[in-house]
mmCIF file of C-alpha atoms in Angstrom:
data_model
loop_
_atom_site.group_PDB
_atom_site.id
_atom_site.type_symbol
_atom_site.label_atom_id
_atom_site.label_comp_id
_atom_site.label_asym_id
_atom_site.label_seq_id
_atom_site.Cartn_x
_atom_site.Cartn_y
_atom_site.Cartn_z
ATOM 1 C CA MET W 1 0.090 0.198 -0.138
ATOM 2 C CA SER W 2 1.289 3.374 -0.943
ATOM 3 C CA ILE W 3 1.852 6.266 1.688
ATOM 4 C CA PRO W 4 -1.478 8.946 0.915
ATOM 5 C CA PRO W 5 0.008 12.453 0.758
ATOM 6 C CA ILE W 6 -0.569 14.239 3.865
ATOM 7 C CA SER W 7 -2.209 17.132 1.847
ATOM 8 C CA GLU W 8 -5.228 14.512 1.752
ATOM 9 C CA LEU W 9 -5.874 14.487 5.418
ATOM 10 C CA SER W 10 -8.000 17.027 6.721
ATOM 11 C CA ASP W 11 -6.890 18.984 9.380
ATOM 12 C CA ARG W 12 -8.609 17.222 12.252
ATOM 13 C CA ALA W 13 -7.490 13.893 10.238
ATOM 14 C CA ARG W 14 -3.892 14.998 11.039
ATOM 15 C CA ASP W 15 -4.371 16.315 14.498
ATOM 16 C CA VAL W 16 -5.858 12.924 15.619
ATOM 17 C CA PHE W 17 -3.148 11.074 13.821
ATOM 18 C CA ARG W 18 -0.653 12.669 15.351
ATOM 19 C CA ALA W 19 -2.049 12.406 18.542
ATOM 20 C CA VAL W 20 -2.222 8.609 18.166
ATOM 21 C CA VAL W 21 1.165 8.360 16.880
ATOM 22 C CA GLU W 22 3.168 10.324 19.710
ATOM 23 C CA GLY W 23 0.878 8.474 22.007
ATOM 24 C CA TYR W 24 2.027 5.737 20.682
ATOM 25 C CA LEU W 25 5.657 5.938 20.893
ATOM 26 C CA GLU W 26 5.672 7.587 24.169
ATOM 27 C CA THR W 27 3.751 4.610 25.903
ATOM 28 C CA GLY W 28 4.263 1.588 23.256
ATOM 29 C CA GLN W 29 0.367 1.004 23.970
ATOM 30 C CA PRO W 30 -2.329 1.457 21.654
ATOM 31 C CA VAL W 31 -4.381 5.038 21.879
ATOM 32 C CA GLY W 32 -7.985 4.837 22.404
ATOM 33 C CA SER W 33 -10.730 7.292 21.664
ATOM 34 C CA ARG W 34 -11.746 8.123 25.295
ATOM 35 C CA THR W 35 -8.121 8.795 25.613
ATOM 36 C CA LEU W 36 -7.660 11.572 23.502
ATOM 37 C CA ALA W 37 -11.083 13.032 24.041
ATOM 38 C CA SER W 38 -10.151 13.161 28.173
ATOM 39 C CA ALA W 39 -6.902 14.886 27.304
ATOM 40 C CA GLY W 40 -8.592 17.728 26.166
ATOM 41 C CA ALA W 41 -6.886 17.996 22.959
ATOM 42 C CA PHE W 42 -9.842 17.699 20.882
ATOM 43 C CA GLN W 43 -13.577 19.527 20.991
ATOM 44 C CA LEU W 44 -14.524 16.098 19.724
ATOM 45 C CA SER W 45 -16.262 13.163 21.350
ATOM 46 C CA PRO W 46 -14.900 9.889 21.820
ATOM 47 C CA ALA W 47 -17.407 8.564 18.868
ATOM 48 C CA SER W 48 -16.039 11.591 16.673
ATOM 49 C CA ILE W 49 -12.647 10.744 17.451
ATOM 50 C CA ARG W 50 -13.330 6.801 16.455
ATOM 51 C CA THR W 51 -14.985 8.073 13.134
ATOM 52 C CA VAL W 52 -11.639 9.938 12.356
ATOM 53 C CA MET W 53 -9.621 6.668 13.384
ATOM 54 C CA HIS W 54 -11.488 4.541 11.346
ATOM 55 C CA ASP W 55 -11.002 6.778 8.326
ATOM 56 C CA LEU W 56 -7.261 6.803 9.159
ATOM 57 C CA GLU W 57 -7.320 3.108 9.459
ATOM 58 C CA SER W 58 -9.054 2.670 5.942
ATOM 59 C CA LEU W 59 -6.214 4.745 4.421
ATOM 60 C CA GLY W 60 -3.704 2.052 5.901
ATOM 61 C CA LEU W 61 -2.159 4.852 8.530
ATOM 62 C CA LEU W 62 -3.391 2.907 11.634
ATOM 63 C CA VAL W 63 -4.561 -0.394 12.794
ATOM 64 C CA ALA W 64 -6.369 -1.975 15.152
ATOM 65 C CA PRO W 65 -4.670 -5.070 17.174
ATOM 66 C CA HIS W 66 -7.914 -5.779 19.166
ATOM 67 C CA THR W 67 -11.424 -5.087 19.135
ATOM 68 C CA SER W 68 -12.009 -1.811 20.981
ATOM 69 C CA ALA W 69 -8.192 -1.686 21.900
ATOM 70 C CA GLY W 70 -7.214 1.662 20.474
ATOM 71 C CA ARG W 71 -5.574 2.087 17.348
ATOM 72 C CA LEU W 72 -1.748 1.620 16.453
ATOM 73 C CA PRO W 73 -0.113 3.238 13.331
ATOM 74 C CA THR W 74 1.179 1.155 10.957
ATOM 75 C CA ASP W 75 4.742 0.467 9.184
ATOM 76 C CA ILE W 76 3.353 3.466 6.637
ATOM 77 C CA GLY W 77 1.793 5.545 9.176
ATOM 78 C CA LEU W 78 4.927 5.758 10.894
ATOM 79 C CA ARG W 79 6.832 6.425 7.485
ATOM 80 C CA LEU W 80 4.352 9.414 6.890
ATOM 81 C CA PHE W 81 4.706 10.713 10.838
ATOM 82 C CA VAL W 82 8.330 10.554 10.286
ATOM 83 C CA ASP W 83 8.786 12.175 6.800
ATOM 84 C CA GLY W 84 6.331 14.818 6.880
ATOM 85 C CA MET W 85 5.197 15.626 10.661
ATOM 86 C CA MET W 86 8.141 14.698 13.115
ATOM 87 C CA ARG W 87 9.051 17.662 15.152
ATOM 88 C CA VAL W 88 12.660 17.185 16.368
ATOM 89 C CA ALA W 89 14.085 17.798 19.838
ATOM 90 C CA GLU W 90 17.914 18.833 19.606
ATOM 91 C CA PRO W 91 20.136 16.809 22.120
ATOM 92 C CA SER W 92 20.459 18.581 25.596
ATOM 93 C CA ALA W 93 23.829 20.003 26.114
ATOM 94 C CA GLU W 94 24.472 16.998 28.565
ATOM 95 C CA GLU W 95 23.442 14.610 25.962
ATOM 96 C CA ARG W 96 25.868 16.097 23.709
ATOM 97 C CA ALA W 97 28.654 16.005 26.363
ATOM 98 C CA ALA W 98 28.187 12.306 27.254
ATOM 99 C CA ILE W 99 28.555 11.419 23.305
ATOM 100 C CA GLU W 100 31.738 13.951 22.808
ATOM 101 C CA GLU W 101 33.248 12.120 26.391
ATOM 102 C CA ARG W 102 33.864 9.317 24.900
ATOM 103 C CA ALA W 103 34.860 10.184 21.339
ATOM 104 C CA VAL W 104 37.759 12.168 22.842
ATOM 105 C CA ARG W 105 39.283 8.916 25.061
ATOM 106 C CA ALA W 106 42.647 8.241 23.887
ATOM 107 C CA GLY W 107 43.167 4.855 22.654
ATOM 108 C CA PRO W 108 42.532 2.856 19.463
ATOM 109 C CA VAL W 109 39.813 4.362 17.205
ATOM 110 C CA GLU W 110 37.822 1.121 17.061
ATOM 111 C CA GLU W 111 37.837 1.446 20.939
ATOM 112 C CA ALA W 112 36.452 5.262 20.817
ATOM 113 C CA LEU W 113 34.204 3.913 18.430
ATOM 114 C CA ALA W 114 32.572 1.279 20.375
ATOM 115 C CA ALA W 115 32.547 3.590 23.569
ATOM 116 C CA THR W 116 30.580 6.348 21.627
ATOM 117 C CA THR W 117 28.254 3.581 20.587
ATOM 118 C CA ALA W 118 27.598 2.592 23.848
ATOM 119 C CA ALA W 119 27.097 6.091 24.856
ATOM 120 C CA LEU W 120 24.437 6.555 22.116
ATOM 121 C CA SER W 121 22.784 3.296 23.022
ATOM 122 C CA GLY W 122 22.363 4.768 26.527
ATOM 123 C CA LEU W 123 21.070 7.837 25.818
ATOM 124 C CA SER W 124 18.466 6.400 23.131
ATOM 125 C CA ALA W 125 17.461 3.350 24.938
ATOM 126 C CA CYS W 126 18.275 1.554 21.765
ATOM 127 C CA ALA W 127 21.241 -0.862 20.386
ATOM 128 C CA GLY W 128 23.903 1.436 19.323
ATOM 129 C CA LEU W 129 25.616 0.287 15.955
ATOM 130 C CA VAL W 130 28.623 1.350 14.126
ATOM 131 C CA LEU W 131 29.908 -0.164 11.068
ATOM 132 C CA VAL W 132 33.607 0.177 10.566
ATOM 133 C CA PRO W 133 35.409 -0.288 7.325
ATOM 134 C CA LYS W 134 38.150 -2.946 7.064
ATOM 135 C CA ALA W 135 41.480 -0.885 8.044
ATOM 136 C CA GLU W 136 43.614 -0.797 4.484
ATOM 137 C CA LEU W 137 47.002 -0.598 5.887
ATOM 138 C CA VAL W 138 49.620 0.679 3.269
ATOM 139 C CA LEU W 139 52.551 -0.887 3.828
ATOM 140 C CA ARG W 140 55.595 0.712 4.381
ATOM 141 C CA SER W 141 58.144 -1.982 6.096
ATOM 142 C CA ILE W 142 57.876 -5.364 7.472
ATOM 143 C CA SER W 143 60.655 -6.830 10.140
ATOM 144 C CA PHE W 144 60.970 -9.855 12.307
ATOM 145 C CA VAL W 145 62.273 -9.406 15.938
ATOM 146 C CA PRO W 146 63.428 -12.766 17.715
ATOM 147 C CA LEU W 147 61.607 -13.559 20.631
ATOM 148 C CA SER W 148 62.969 -17.187 21.738
ATOM 149 C CA PRO W 149 64.082 -19.852 19.650
ATOM 150 C CA GLU W 150 60.633 -20.854 18.432
ATOM 151 C CA ARG W 151 58.845 -17.243 18.249
ATOM 152 C CA ALA W 152 59.479 -14.358 16.425
ATOM 153 C CA LEU W 153 57.573 -10.752 16.692
ATOM 154 C CA ALA W 154 56.592 -9.570 13.347
ATOM 155 C CA VAL W 155 56.331 -5.903 13.120
ATOM 156 C CA ILE W 156 54.768 -3.733 10.220
ATOM 157 C CA VAL W 157 54.827 0.071 9.950
ATOM 158 C CA GLY W 158 52.467 1.696 7.845
ATOM 159 C CA ASP W 159 52.861 4.434 5.494
ATOM 160 C CA ASP W 160 50.446 6.436 8.172
ATOM 161 C CA GLY W 161 53.175 5.400 11.121
ATOM 162 C CA GLN W 162 50.791 3.229 12.099
ATOM 163 C CA VAL W 163 52.860 -0.013 13.732
ATOM 164 C CA GLU W 164 51.445 -3.113 14.502
ATOM 165 C CA ASN W 165 52.591 -6.815 15.474
ATOM 166 C CA ARG W 166 51.819 -10.532 15.149
ATOM 167 C CA VAL W 167 53.746 -13.209 16.873
ATOM 168 C CA VAL W 168 54.533 -16.109 14.409
ATOM 169 C CA ASP W 169 56.005 -19.486 14.846
ATOM 170 C CA LEU W 170 59.664 -20.178 13.738
ATOM 171 C CA ALA W 171 60.966 -23.536 12.102
ATOM 172 C CA PRO W 172 63.692 -25.062 14.610
ATOM 173 C CA GLY W 173 66.920 -23.991 14.179
ATOM 174 C CA THR W 174 65.794 -20.882 12.431
ATOM 175 C CA ALA W 175 68.820 -18.555 12.130
ATOM 176 C CA PRO W 176 68.769 -14.659 13.009
ATOM 177 C CA SER W 177 70.034 -13.968 9.437
ATOM 178 C CA VAL W 178 66.701 -15.352 8.253
ATOM 179 C CA LEU W 179 64.511 -13.224 9.895
ATOM 180 C CA VAL W 180 66.712 -10.549 8.347
ATOM 181 C CA GLU W 181 66.306 -11.629 4.907
ATOM 182 C CA ALA W 182 62.418 -12.086 5.332
ATOM 183 C CA GLY W 183 61.802 -8.873 6.308
ATOM 184 C CA ASN W 184 64.372 -7.152 4.009
ATOM 185 C CA TYR W 185 62.527 -9.313 0.785
ATOM 186 C CA MET W 186 59.112 -8.272 2.519
ATOM 187 C CA SER W 187 59.677 -4.435 2.802
ATOM 188 C CA ALA W 188 61.508 -4.188 -0.552
ATOM 189 C CA THR W 189 58.866 -6.370 -2.145
ATOM 190 C CA LEU W 190 55.523 -5.130 -0.792
ATOM 191 C CA SER W 191 56.092 -1.563 0.560
ATOM 192 C CA GLY W 192 53.420 0.800 -1.041
ATOM 193 C CA LEU W 193 50.900 -2.184 -1.485
ATOM 194 C CA THR W 194 47.691 -2.755 0.766
ATOM 195 C CA LEU W 195 47.466 -6.098 2.729
ATOM 196 C CA ALA W 196 45.356 -7.577 -0.131
ATOM 197 C CA GLU W 197 47.683 -6.602 -2.973
ATOM 198 C CA ALA W 198 50.805 -7.836 -0.764
ATOM 199 C CA ARG W 199 49.187 -11.146 -0.637
ATOM 200 C CA ALA W 200 48.900 -11.514 -4.360
ATOM 201 C CA ARG W 201 52.031 -10.200 -5.339
ATOM 202 C CA LEU W 202 53.987 -12.309 -2.733
ATOM 203 C CA GLU W 203 52.082 -15.222 -3.919
ATOM 204 C CA ARG W 204 52.949 -14.337 -7.629
ATOM 205 C CA GLN W 205 56.364 -13.716 -6.896
ATOM 206 C CA LEU W 206 57.038 -16.721 -4.520
ATOM 207 C CA ALA W 207 55.700 -19.271 -7.245
ATOM 208 C CA ALA W 208 58.080 -17.568 -9.777
ATOM 209 C CA ASP W 209 61.331 -17.579 -8.058
ATOM 210 C CA ARG W 210 61.456 -19.338 -5.205
ATOM 211 C CA ALA W 211 65.050 -19.768 -5.345
ATOM 212 C CA ALA W 212 65.529 -15.870 -4.507
ATOM 213 C CA LEU W 213 64.792 -16.640 -0.824
ATOM 214 C CA ASP W 214 66.553 -19.429 1.237
ATOM 215 C CA ALA W 215 63.649 -22.247 1.906
ATOM 216 C CA ALA W 216 63.392 -21.119 5.725
ATOM 217 C CA ALA W 217 63.184 -17.404 4.665
ATOM 218 C CA ALA W 218 60.380 -18.351 2.410
ATOM 219 C CA ALA W 219 58.360 -20.168 4.376
ATOM 220 C CA LEU W 220 58.624 -17.386 7.244
ATOM 221 C CA VAL W 221 57.398 -14.690 4.163
ATOM 222 C CA GLU W 222 54.423 -16.832 3.897
ATOM 223 C CA GLN W 223 53.817 -17.016 7.254
ATOM 224 C CA GLY W 224 53.805 -13.700 7.711
ATOM 225 C CA ILE W 225 51.485 -12.353 5.327
ATOM 226 C CA ALA W 226 49.232 -15.635 6.300
ATOM 227 C CA VAL W 227 48.965 -14.209 9.783
ATOM 228 C CA TRP W 228 48.120 -10.575 8.887
ATOM 229 C CA SER W 229 45.439 -11.334 6.181
ATOM 230 C CA GLU W 230 43.994 -13.895 8.577
ATOM 231 C CA ASP W 231 43.778 -10.913 11.006
ATOM 232 C CA GLY W 232 42.220 -8.256 8.634
ATOM 233 C CA ASP W 233 39.639 -10.970 7.331
ATOM 234 C CA ARG W 234 38.750 -11.361 11.052
ATOM 235 C CA ARG W 235 38.624 -7.596 11.707
ATOM 236 C CA PRO W 236 34.967 -6.734 12.664
ATOM 237 C CA VAL W 237 33.442 -4.378 10.556
ATOM 238 C CA LEU W 238 30.036 -3.950 13.014
ATOM 239 C CA ILE W 239 30.058 -2.851 16.555
ATOM 240 C CA VAL W 240 26.939 -3.404 18.411
ATOM 241 C CA ARG W 241 26.353 -2.303 22.420
ATOM 242 C CA GLY W 242 23.694 -2.163 24.257
ATOM 243 C CA GLN W 243 21.471 -5.272 23.022
ATOM 244 C CA GLY W 244 20.194 -5.563 26.931
ATOM 245 C CA ARG W 245 18.134 -1.978 26.281
ATOM 246 C CA LEU W 246 16.040 -3.743 23.814
ATOM 247 C CA ILE W 247 14.631 -5.607 26.747
ATOM 248 C CA ASP W 248 12.159 -3.213 28.458
ATOM 249 C CA ALA W 249 8.869 -2.883 29.874
ATOM 250 C CA ALA W 250 6.581 -3.163 26.814
ATOM 251 C CA ALA W 251 9.112 -5.993 25.547
ATOM 252 C CA VAL W 252 8.519 -8.476 28.089
ATOM 253 C CA GLU W 253 4.872 -8.488 26.477
ATOM 254 C CA ASP W 254 6.362 -9.510 23.071
ATOM 255 C CA LEU W 255 9.095 -11.686 23.884
ATOM 256 C CA GLU W 256 8.500 -13.168 20.816
ATOM 257 C CA ARG W 257 9.439 -9.976 18.791
ATOM 258 C CA VAL W 258 12.485 -9.123 21.122
ATOM 259 C CA ARG W 259 14.081 -12.700 20.142
ATOM 260 C CA ASP W 260 13.487 -11.955 16.489
ATOM 261 C CA LEU W 261 15.269 -8.538 16.809
ATOM 262 C CA LEU W 262 17.800 -10.295 18.764
ATOM 263 C CA ASP W 263 18.297 -12.953 16.475
ATOM 264 C CA ASP W 264 18.975 -10.373 13.677
ATOM 265 C CA LEU W 265 21.624 -8.481 15.517
ATOM 266 C CA GLU W 266 23.265 -12.294 15.824
ATOM 267 C CA GLY W 267 23.504 -12.399 12.088
ATOM 268 C CA LYS W 268 25.702 -9.234 11.865
ATOM 269 C CA GLN W 269 26.307 -9.283 8.061
ATOM 270 C CA GLU W 270 22.557 -8.704 7.105
ATOM 271 C CA ILE W 271 22.570 -5.588 9.423
ATOM 272 C CA ALA W 272 26.127 -4.532 8.023
ATOM 273 C CA THR W 273 24.494 -5.136 4.525
ATOM 274 C CA LEU W 274 21.937 -2.698 5.612
ATOM 275 C CA LEU W 275 24.283 0.200 7.273
ATOM 276 C CA ASP W 276 26.057 -0.150 4.084
ATOM 277 C CA SER W 277 23.284 0.999 1.901
ATOM 278 C CA ALA W 278 23.228 4.409 4.303
ATOM 279 C CA ARG W 279 26.904 5.091 3.400
ATOM 280 C CA THR W 280 25.314 7.014 0.283
ATOM 281 C CA GLY W 281 24.146 10.616 0.533
ATOM 282 C CA ASP W 282 24.288 13.355 3.274
ATOM 283 C CA SER W 283 21.145 12.788 5.091
ATOM 284 C CA THR W 284 20.072 10.567 7.809
ATOM 285 C CA ARG W 285 18.131 7.070 6.643
ATOM 286 C CA ILE W 286 15.260 5.652 8.350
ATOM 287 C CA PHE W 287 14.265 1.992 8.296
ATOM 288 C CA ILE W 288 10.652 0.900 9.575
ATOM 289 C CA GLY W 289 9.770 -2.325 10.248
ATOM 290 C CA ALA W 290 8.441 -4.767 7.380
ATOM 291 C CA GLU W 291 9.738 -1.665 4.848
ATOM 292 C CA ASN W 292 12.637 -3.910 5.096
ATOM 293 C CA LYS W 293 12.275 -7.342 4.810
ATOM 294 C CA LEU W 294 15.225 -8.311 7.424
ATOM 295 C CA PHE W 295 12.725 -6.651 10.024
ATOM 296 C CA ALA W 296 9.659 -8.497 9.037
ATOM 297 C CA LEU W 297 9.788 -10.470 11.890
ATOM 298 C CA SER W 298 11.005 -8.524 14.673
ATOM 299 C CA GLY W 299 9.217 -5.200 13.415
ATOM 300 C CA SER W 300 12.505 -3.150 14.173
ATOM 301 C CA SER W 301 13.325 0.341 13.060
ATOM 302 C CA VAL W 302 17.022 1.749 12.326
ATOM 303 C CA ILE W 303 18.147 5.061 12.258
ATOM 304 C CA ALA W 304 21.570 5.622 10.591
ATOM 305 C CA ARG W 305 23.813 8.040 9.168
ATOM 306 C CA PRO W 306 27.368 7.805 7.706
ATOM 307 C CA PHE W 307 30.486 9.769 9.030
ATOM 308 C CA ARG W 308 33.544 10.886 7.108
ATOM 309 C CA GLY W 309 36.813 11.484 7.287
ATOM 310 C CA ILE W 310 39.407 14.663 6.663
ATOM 311 C CA ASP W 311 38.957 13.921 3.208
ATOM 312 C CA GLY W 312 35.397 13.881 3.007
ATOM 313 C CA ARG W 313 35.248 10.243 1.938
ATOM 314 C CA VAL W 314 32.607 8.147 4.006
ATOM 315 C CA VAL W 315 34.523 5.831 6.407
ATOM 316 C CA GLY W 316 31.857 4.262 8.517
ATOM 317 C CA VAL W 317 28.050 4.437 9.410
ATOM 318 C CA VAL W 318 26.619 5.040 12.769
ATOM 319 C CA GLY W 319 23.030 4.422 14.074
ATOM 320 C CA VAL W 320 20.621 2.662 16.484
ATOM 321 C CA ILE W 321 18.313 -0.121 16.147
ATOM 322 C CA GLY W 322 15.225 -0.916 18.294
ATOM 323 C CA PRO W 323 11.077 -1.217 18.249
ATOM 324 C CA THR W 324 9.346 0.696 15.745
ATOM 325 C CA ARG W 325 7.749 2.490 18.596
ATOM 326 C CA LEU W 326 11.273 4.484 19.518
ATOM 327 C CA ASN W 327 11.058 8.199 19.885
ATOM 328 C CA TYR W 328 12.371 9.098 16.585
ATOM 329 C CA ALA W 329 11.762 12.898 17.363
ATOM 330 C CA ARG W 330 14.389 12.509 19.880
ATOM 331 C CA VAL W 331 16.964 9.884 18.158
ATOM 332 C CA VAL W 332 17.008 11.107 14.896
ATOM 333 C CA PRO W 333 19.018 14.408 15.928
ATOM 334 C CA MET W 334 20.807 12.369 18.590
ATOM 335 C CA VAL W 335 22.233 9.984 15.672
ATOM 336 C CA ASP W 336 22.909 12.955 13.498
ATOM 337 C CA PHE W 337 24.914 14.709 16.531
ATOM 338 C CA THR W 338 26.940 11.321 17.326
ATOM 339 C CA ALA W 339 27.771 11.266 13.099
ATOM 340 C CA ALA W 340 29.279 14.782 13.351
ATOM 341 C CA THR W 341 31.021 13.865 16.833
ATOM 342 C CA LEU W 342 32.824 10.900 14.744
ATOM 343 C CA SER W 343 33.795 12.898 11.933
ATOM 344 C CA ARG W 344 35.678 14.923 14.059
ATOM 345 C CA LEU W 345 37.436 12.070 15.592
ATOM 346 C CA ILE W 346 38.541 10.533 12.736
ATOM 347 C CA GLY W 347 39.230 13.813 10.731
#
């Protein structure tokens, strides 16, 4: 069913629709005509309000979960509200400070991203998400430092000065000269390449001219690049924080939906693919319920926005996931602010 234009709704219908949606987002419960009439916001009887609700239901904007139980917005209704009627509330000074404090903590970038995402989760009462690109380290030099007769430390220095290291096993009787030979060969051969490019070049060169290296040095070269490649392939691209916040008082009445949502989060690749689709454009993307087949069962919503590096290119996506009844007016600008904060962090 297509979303009807707001212009097709009368002023009365728009007011009743807004009241139902805002009441539902606040309580998580259906909103009845008597509740709206007793609130004094309308000069209408409960019967008149029910008539308007029925008209909104026929348009596909509201639904009655049970007989005489009030109305809930449908996913289509929520989309109409979010796109055309929502009045956003900017984050408070305290909320902004809480997000910025996590972002400026010293340590690896991934830890700062995770801490910032945890702060966003706490403030939004949703699970926080951040999609981090796999690091494309460009190699400057590689060396092997002996630790013991059986182990060595492989040290890689990137073009940006970043230094990382991993422990590799040595064949019995490996001489210190072998470590030097392997390091010199890799530095001369792989400097200026990314890890993926380095692996491909090494495989070609070792296959074509294995005699250029001592057998022990060739084995060490292959082991070194294998360790680094495996680490890069396993590096997480999606950080999730605050899953426990998805289980609130309202969720207790709908544990099956919560279970489906937590299952969605366990399938991180699908969530990562969804977030990756938010990389294009400059605005915040909002995915509501069954609009996305991934959330057809769990009835969840995702709010996501890309953040950029110093060169203006998108380097990741940050957002939240929660039930469709989450407070969009409050959470959307909070996600926007978090994305801006991460852009300053990365830049």
